[in-house]
Short mmCIF file of C-alpha atoms in Angstrom, two decimals:
data_model
loop_
_atom_site.label_atom_id
_atom_site.label_comp_id
_atom_site.label_asym_id
_atom_site.label_seq_id
_atom_site.Cartn_x
_atom_site.Cartn_y
_atom_site.Cartn_z
CA MET T 197 1.35 22.27 2.46
CA ALA T 198 3.01 19.77 4.93
CA TYR T 199 3.37 16.37 4.65
CA LYS T 200 4.72 13.31 6.38
CA LYS T 201 8.52 12.79 4.76
CA GLU T 202 8.91 8.96 3.01
CA HIS T 203 10.49 6.52 4.94
CA VAL T 204 13.70 5.24 2.60
CA LYS T 205 16.83 4.33 4.12
CA GLU T 206 19.46 4.75 1.74
CA ARG T 207 19.74 6.30 -2.60
CA PHE T 208 19.07 3.87 -4.58
CA ARG T 209 20.27 5.55 -8.37
CA PRO T 210 18.06 3.74 -11.33
CA LYS T 211 19.35 2.30 -14.30
CA PRO T 212 19.12 5.58 -17.52
CA GLY T 213 16.22 5.13 -19.29
CA LYS T 214 12.67 6.05 -19.16
CA LEU T 215 11.06 7.85 -16.16
CA LEU T 216 8.37 5.83 -15.29
CA ASP T 217 10.63 2.46 -15.67
CA GLN T 218 13.11 4.28 -13.02
CA VAL T 219 10.59 4.60 -10.70
CA ARG T 220 9.08 1.05 -10.70
CA GLU T 221 12.24 0.50 -10.69
CA VAL T 222 13.18 2.32 -7.26
CA MET T 223 9.96 1.46 -5.94
CA HIS T 224 10.55 -1.97 -6.24
CA TYR T 225 14.47 -1.92 -4.72
CA HIS T 226 12.37 -0.62 -1.55
CA HIS T 227 9.85 -3.09 -1.35
CA TYR T 228 6.36 -0.95 -1.88
CA ALA T 229 3.36 -3.07 -2.73
CA ILE T 230 2.10 -2.67 -6.50
CA ARG T 231 -0.69 -1.49 -5.20
CA THR T 232 1.01 1.69 -4.30
CA GLU T 233 3.50 1.15 -7.22
CA LYS T 234 0.32 1.79 -9.24
CA THR T 235 -1.48 4.76 -7.66
CA TYR T 236 2.07 6.60 -7.38
CA ILE T 237 2.71 6.32 -11.35
CA LYS T 238 -1.23 7.38 -12.04
CA TRP T 239 -0.46 10.66 -9.93
CA ILE T 240 2.85 11.16 -11.74
CA LEU T 241 1.52 11.22 -14.79
CA ASP T 242 -1.31 13.33 -13.89
CA TYR T 243 1.30 16.03 -12.95
CA ILE T 244 3.10 15.83 -16.55
CA ARG T 245 -0.39 15.76 -18.11
CA PHE T 246 -1.16 18.40 -16.27
CA ASN T 247 1.69 20.52 -16.98
CA GLY T 248 1.59 20.18 -21.04
CA THR T 249 3.61 16.70 -20.72
CA ARG T 250 7.06 18.77 -19.52
CA HIS T 251 9.60 16.25 -18.07
CA PRO T 252 9.67 16.83 -14.16
CA ARG T 253 13.27 18.32 -13.95
CA GLU T 254 12.29 21.16 -16.32
CA MET T 255 9.45 21.97 -13.57
CA GLY T 256 9.02 22.32 -9.56
CA LYS T 257 7.04 24.35 -6.45
CA PRO T 258 5.26 26.45 -8.71
CA GLU T 259 3.85 23.54 -11.28
CA ILE T 260 3.81 21.34 -8.27
CA GLU T 261 1.39 23.57 -6.23
CA ARG T 262 -0.81 25.01 -9.37
CA PHE T 263 -1.23 20.80 -9.46
CA LEU T 264 -2.19 20.14 -6.14
CA SER T 265 -4.64 23.13 -6.28
CA HIS T 266 -6.03 22.03 -9.41
CA LEU T 267 -6.62 18.83 -7.58
CA ALA T 268 -8.63 20.27 -4.46
CA VAL T 269 -10.40 23.39 -6.35
CA ASN T 270 -11.68 21.69 -9.76
CA ARG T 271 -11.50 18.27 -9.05
CA LYS T 272 -12.63 18.66 -5.27
CA LEU T 273 -10.68 15.87 -4.16
CA ALA T 274 -10.60 14.44 -0.27
CA PRO T 275 -7.74 15.58 1.33
CA SER T 276 -6.50 12.01 1.93
CA THR T 277 -6.33 12.06 -2.07
CA GLN T 278 -4.60 15.09 -2.80
CA ASN T 279 -2.05 13.66 -0.01
CA GLN T 280 -1.65 10.49 -1.48
CA ALA T 281 -0.85 13.14 -5.18
CA LEU T 282 1.95 15.30 -3.09
CA HIS T 283 3.36 11.91 -1.38
CA ALA T 284 4.29 10.47 -4.77
CA ILE T 285 5.43 13.83 -6.28
CA ILE T 286 7.77 14.37 -3.51
CA PHE T 287 9.05 10.42 -4.20
CA LEU T 288 9.29 11.54 -7.85
CA TYR T 289 11.71 14.26 -7.14
CA LYS T 290 13.57 12.89 -3.66
CA TYR T 291 14.09 9.53 -4.50
CA VAL T 292 14.27 9.13 -8.43
CA LEU T 293 15.63 12.12 -9.75
CA ASP T 294 17.71 12.87 -6.66
CA MET T 295 16.19 16.85 -6.57
CA PRO T 296 14.13 16.82 -3.05
CA LEU T 297 11.27 19.36 -2.66
CA ASN T 298 13.36 21.94 -0.06
CA ASP T 299 10.51 24.48 0.02
CA TYR T 300 7.36 24.62 1.78
CA ILE T 301 4.80 23.42 -1.09
CA ASP T 302 1.65 26.33 -0.51
CA ALA T 303 -0.97 24.66 -2.61
CA THR T 304 -4.85 25.01 -1.67
CA ARG T 305 -5.86 22.23 0.48
CA SER T 306 -9.18 20.23 -0.09
CA LYS T 307 -11.33 20.87 2.88
CA LYS T 308 -12.11 17.90 4.59
CA GLN T 309 -15.74 16.64 4.95
CA LYS T 310 -17.05 15.19 8.29
CA ARG T 311 -19.26 12.36 7.49
CA LEU T 312 -20.29 9.60 9.69
CA PRO T 313 -19.50 5.83 8.81
CA ARG T 314 -22.25 3.72 7.10
CA VAL T 315 -23.18 0.91 9.64
CA LEU T 316 -25.09 -1.58 9.53
CA SER T 317 -27.90 -2.55 12.24
CA GLN T 318 -27.95 -5.62 14.02
CA SER T 319 -31.14 -6.68 12.56
CA GLU T 320 -29.69 -5.83 8.49
CA ILE T 321 -26.15 -8.00 9.69
CA SER T 322 -28.51 -10.81 10.37
CA GLU T 323 -30.66 -10.41 6.99
CA PHE T 324 -27.45 -9.63 5.05
CA PHE T 325 -25.92 -13.03 6.12
CA LYS T 326 -28.92 -14.94 4.93
CA HIS T 327 -27.98 -13.38 1.20
CA ILE T 328 -24.55 -14.69 1.04
CA SER T 329 -22.68 -17.89 0.89
CA GLY T 330 -19.96 -20.26 0.54
CA THR T 331 -16.32 -18.80 0.82
CA LYS T 332 -17.72 -15.20 0.48
CA GLU T 333 -19.60 -15.71 2.70
CA LEU T 334 -16.98 -16.78 5.20
CA MET T 335 -14.79 -13.75 4.16
CA ALA T 336 -17.53 -11.22 4.89
CA LYS T 337 -18.02 -12.47 8.04
CA LEU T 338 -13.69 -12.28 9.01
CA LEU T 339 -14.58 -8.18 7.98
CA TYR T 340 -17.67 -8.45 10.16
CA GLY T 341 -16.66 -10.50 13.07
CA SER T 342 -12.83 -9.62 13.29
CA GLY T 343 -12.97 -6.09 11.95
CA LEU T 344 -10.64 -6.31 9.21
CA ARG T 345 -10.08 -4.47 6.42
CA LEU T 346 -10.60 -5.98 3.21
CA MET T 347 -7.10 -6.59 1.91
CA GLU T 348 -6.22 -7.53 5.08
CA CYS T 349 -8.61 -10.39 4.69
CA ILE T 350 -7.69 -10.90 1.08
CA ARG T 351 -4.45 -11.44 2.18
CA LEU T 352 -4.30 -13.53 5.25
CA ARG T 353 -1.68 -16.41 5.29
CA VAL T 354 -2.14 -19.51 6.77
CA LYS T 355 0.15 -18.91 9.20
CA ASP T 356 -1.90 -16.05 10.27
CA VAL T 357 -5.09 -17.61 11.88
CA ASP T 358 -4.05 -18.90 15.77
CA PHE T 359 -6.93 -21.44 16.46
CA GLU T 360 -5.20 -22.15 19.96
CA ASN T 361 -4.98 -18.66 21.04
CA HIS T 362 -8.42 -17.18 18.91
CA GLN T 363 -6.76 -14.46 16.89
CA ILE T 364 -6.17 -13.51 13.94
CA ILE T 365 -2.61 -11.24 13.25
CA ALA T 366 -3.19 -8.80 10.11
CA ARG T 367 0.07 -8.15 8.72
CA ASP T 368 1.36 -5.06 6.91
CA GLY T 369 -2.10 -2.99 7.95
CA LYS T 370 -2.41 0.58 7.54
CA GLY T 371 0.95 2.17 8.01
CA GLY T 372 3.02 -1.16 7.82
CA LYS T 373 1.70 -2.25 11.19
CA ASP T 374 0.99 -6.02 11.90
CA ARG T 375 -1.70 -6.71 14.93
CA ALA T 376 -3.76 -8.93 16.39
CA THR T 377 -7.69 -8.97 16.41
CA VAL T 378 -10.22 -11.63 17.58
CA LEU T 379 -10.80 -14.89 15.75
CA PRO T 380 -14.83 -15.25 15.99
CA LYS T 381 -16.00 -18.44 17.39
CA PRO T 382 -19.00 -19.07 15.41
CA ILE T 383 -16.75 -19.26 11.88
CA ARG T 384 -13.90 -21.02 13.35
CA GLU T 385 -14.87 -24.87 12.63
CA ASP T 386 -15.79 -23.28 8.96
CA LEU T 387 -12.41 -21.89 8.46
CA ARG T 388 -10.84 -25.30 9.34
CA LEU T 389 -12.79 -26.97 7.02
CA HIS T 390 -12.23 -24.11 4.33
CA LEU T 391 -8.40 -24.28 5.45
CA LYS T 392 -8.40 -28.62 4.33
CA GLY T 393 -9.85 -27.76 0.93
CA VAL T 394 -7.39 -25.10 0.58
CA ARG T 395 -4.99 -27.72 1.62
CA LYS T 396 -5.72 -29.87 -1.34
CA LEU T 397 -5.28 -27.47 -3.61
CA PHE T 398 -1.50 -26.54 -2.37
CA GLU T 399 -0.58 -30.14 -2.55
CA GLN T 400 -1.90 -30.19 -6.40
CA ASP T 401 -0.05 -26.91 -6.69
CA LEU T 402 2.97 -28.71 -5.10
CA ALA T 403 2.84 -31.68 -6.87
CA GLU T 404 2.66 -29.55 -10.43
CA GLY T 405 5.34 -27.86 -9.24
CA ARG T 406 3.79 -23.98 -9.30
CA ALA T 407 3.13 -24.21 -5.73
CA ASP T 408 5.42 -21.32 -5.24
CA VAL T 409 3.54 -18.41 -3.60
CA TYR T 410 4.71 -14.21 -3.37
CA MET T 411 7.09 -13.50 -0.06
CA PRO T 412 7.24 -10.02 1.18
CA HIS T 413 10.06 -8.26 0.72
CA ALA T 414 13.18 -9.71 0.48
CA LEU T 415 11.77 -12.91 2.75
CA ALA T 416 11.98 -14.70 -0.77
CA LYS T 417 15.64 -14.75 -0.78
CA LYS T 418 16.30 -14.79 2.87
CA TYR T 419 13.77 -18.19 3.35
CA SER T 420 14.25 -19.33 -0.04
CA GLY T 421 12.02 -22.88 0.22
CA ALA T 422 9.57 -20.75 2.30
CA GLY T 423 6.81 -19.73 -0.50
CA LYS T 424 6.87 -23.83 -1.51
CA SER T 425 5.36 -24.26 2.81
CA TRP T 426 1.65 -24.59 3.73
CA LEU T 427 2.34 -22.21 6.09
CA TRP T 428 2.99 -19.25 3.64
CA GLN T 429 0.13 -20.26 1.46
CA TRP T 430 -2.89 -17.97 1.05
CA VAL T 431 -5.85 -18.67 3.06
CA PHE T 432 -8.48 -17.78 0.12
CA PRO T 433 -6.33 -18.77 -3.12
CA ALA T 434 -7.37 -17.27 -6.46
CA LYS T 435 -9.23 -19.82 -8.68
CA ASN T 436 -6.74 -19.81 -11.83
CA TYR T 437 -2.79 -18.66 -11.96
CA SER T 438 -1.74 -15.61 -12.66
CA LYS T 439 1.48 -13.88 -13.85
CA ASP T 440 3.63 -11.82 -11.41
CA PRO T 441 3.55 -8.18 -12.72
CA ARG T 442 6.87 -7.81 -11.72
CA THR T 443 8.99 -11.43 -11.57
CA LYS T 444 7.08 -12.67 -14.34
CA LYS T 445 6.45 -16.08 -12.53
CA ILE T 446 3.03 -17.71 -13.26
CA ARG T 447 1.45 -18.80 -9.46
CA ARG T 448 -1.58 -18.67 -7.70
CA HIS T 449 -2.38 -15.86 -6.02
CA HIS T 450 -4.61 -14.51 -3.71
CA ALA T 451 -8.10 -14.36 -4.73
CA HIS T 452 -8.94 -10.54 -6.01
CA GLU T 453 -10.66 -7.94 -3.72
CA THR T 454 -13.26 -6.81 -6.49
CA GLY T 455 -15.16 -10.92 -6.16
CA LEU T 456 -15.57 -9.98 -2.64
CA GLN T 457 -16.88 -6.58 -3.47
CA LYS T 458 -19.63 -7.45 -6.24
CA ALA T 459 -20.09 -10.26 -3.36
CA VAL T 460 -21.09 -7.91 -0.64
CA ALA T 461 -23.07 -5.39 -2.92
CA ASN T 462 -25.33 -8.39 -3.97
CA ALA T 463 -26.25 -9.42 -0.35
CA ALA T 464 -26.57 -5.97 0.71
CA LYS T 465 -28.98 -5.44 -2.34
CA LYS T 466 -30.89 -8.94 -1.56
CA ALA T 467 -31.59 -8.11 1.97
CA GLY T 468 -33.61 -4.97 0.99
CA ILE T 469 -31.04 -2.88 2.67
CA ASN T 470 -31.70 0.85 1.40
CA LYS T 471 -27.94 1.84 1.80
CA ARG T 472 -24.49 1.54 -0.18
CA VAL T 473 -22.84 -1.52 1.13
CA GLY T 474 -19.20 -2.85 0.73
CA PRO T 475 -16.85 -4.17 2.80
CA HIS T 476 -15.76 -1.50 4.90
CA VAL T 477 -19.53 -1.05 6.34
CA LEU T 478 -18.78 -4.21 7.95
CA ARG T 479 -15.43 -3.24 9.70
CA HIS T 480 -17.50 0.16 10.65
CA SER T 481 -20.48 -2.48 12.21
CA PHE T 482 -17.82 -4.22 13.84
CA ALA T 483 -16.59 -1.20 15.55
CA THR T 484 -20.20 0.04 16.16
CA HIS T 485 -21.35 -3.15 17.61
CA MET T 486 -18.48 -3.70 19.88
CA LEU T 487 -18.78 -0.46 21.57
CA GLU T 488 -22.80 -0.56 21.63
CA ALA T 489 -21.81 -4.13 23.41
CA GLY T 490 -19.35 -2.49 26.31
CA LYS T 491 -16.39 -3.01 24.91
CA ASP T 492 -13.74 -0.80 26.21
CA ILE T 493 -12.91 2.04 23.37
CA ARG T 494 -9.13 1.36 23.97
CA ARG T 495 -9.23 -2.01 23.72
CA VAL T 496 -11.80 -1.65 19.88
CA GLN T 497 -8.92 1.05 18.94
CA GLU T 498 -6.26 -2.15 19.02
CA LEU T 499 -8.63 -4.36 17.65
CA LEU T 500 -9.39 -1.77 14.69
CA GLY T 501 -5.32 -0.78 14.46
CA HIS T 502 -6.30 3.21 14.56
CA ALA T 503 -3.43 5.13 15.25
CA ASP T 504 -5.33 7.74 17.43
CA VAL T 505 -8.23 7.00 19.64
CA ARG T 506 -9.84 9.97 17.99
CA THR T 507 -10.27 8.11 14.77
CA THR T 508 -12.48 4.95 16.96
CA MET T 509 -14.31 7.76 18.61
CA ILE T 510 -15.98 8.48 15.20
CA TYR T 511 -18.21 5.71 16.33
CA THR T 512 -19.44 6.99 19.27
CA ASN T 513 -21.31 9.20 17.09
CA VAL T 514 -23.40 6.09 15.36
CA MET T 515 -24.46 3.85 18.08
CA ILE T 516 -27.78 3.08 18.58
CA THR T 517 -30.16 5.65 20.73
CA ASN T 518 -32.71 4.33 22.38
CA PHE T 519 -35.18 7.49 20.84
CA GLU T 520 -38.19 5.93 22.45
CA THR T 521 -37.00 7.25 25.82
CA LEU T 522 -34.80 9.86 24.86
CA GLY T 523 -38.33 11.60 23.51
CA SER T 524 -38.87 14.97 21.77
CA PRO T 525 -40.29 18.36 23.02
CA LEU T 526 -43.06 17.62 20.73
CA ASP T 527 -43.96 14.97 23.07
CA ASN T 528 -45.06 17.41 25.69
CA LEU T 529 -46.82 18.98 24.09
CA ASP T 530 -50.58 20.15 25.08
CA ASN T 531 -52.25 18.92 21.99
CA ASP T 532 -55.95 20.03 23.54
#
């Protein structure tokens, strides 16, 4: 079972202690996102429980293969989910236990199901936006108008919105890459107005000594005052303060993604759209409608941040076809 190598530069030895605490320590040291940390720990726990709560040091290739095969055969998980579990286990053995897995993992692979992306038509998009308002509407329009992923939108910072060049910089996207995408004309003034409100909130936090936003990786040490600067603030900050799960600092984080997910689902329901609609459907719709408008597929690939143009090409399968012009063999049948 093939897998990509984890990109960790040097060996870091965690302090003696509980296994999961060691996993957290190593992941924190190498600046893994908190979401990745939680996901990896979940899979490591599942692996241990599946094998009768034995310590991973007592297990190896056979136990890993049985666990991964169980995910494919019994739980019928998607290939990407099975690979995620594999990467978590590889990380555990290689970087926490210092027991690299040198053997090929011969597990039953999950079958990849070919599914077309769920896309809204132009008329459905128009009706959808009649039923969402406020900040959630602005966020939804960024997903549809810029092709952002959900967390790319949620994690936008002030410095990433470039009004002069009419672009948005999506930072640390899938694969850890940055990219530029379009800032739609219809929402530019709304976004400016929104940021004025965010600026007032920031100045209030600053006056209360709480304007210390989370800084990625080692930037908090490199630029010690950047967390209190306007440019690094969240475009969509949370209404309330919260505790950082790692540093335990009380500060204002970005808005939680569940708020936007619920708002999008509710708007689609009110609009009478008989499809399961989430934030990613808006990104799918952006890609499809751009291609329908005749935009170059390579350019759309860049805007979406796809590593391979074949990923972008899947949207050509859901583009509008003029079925009336296309016709059907039944049209030519002589009913007389």
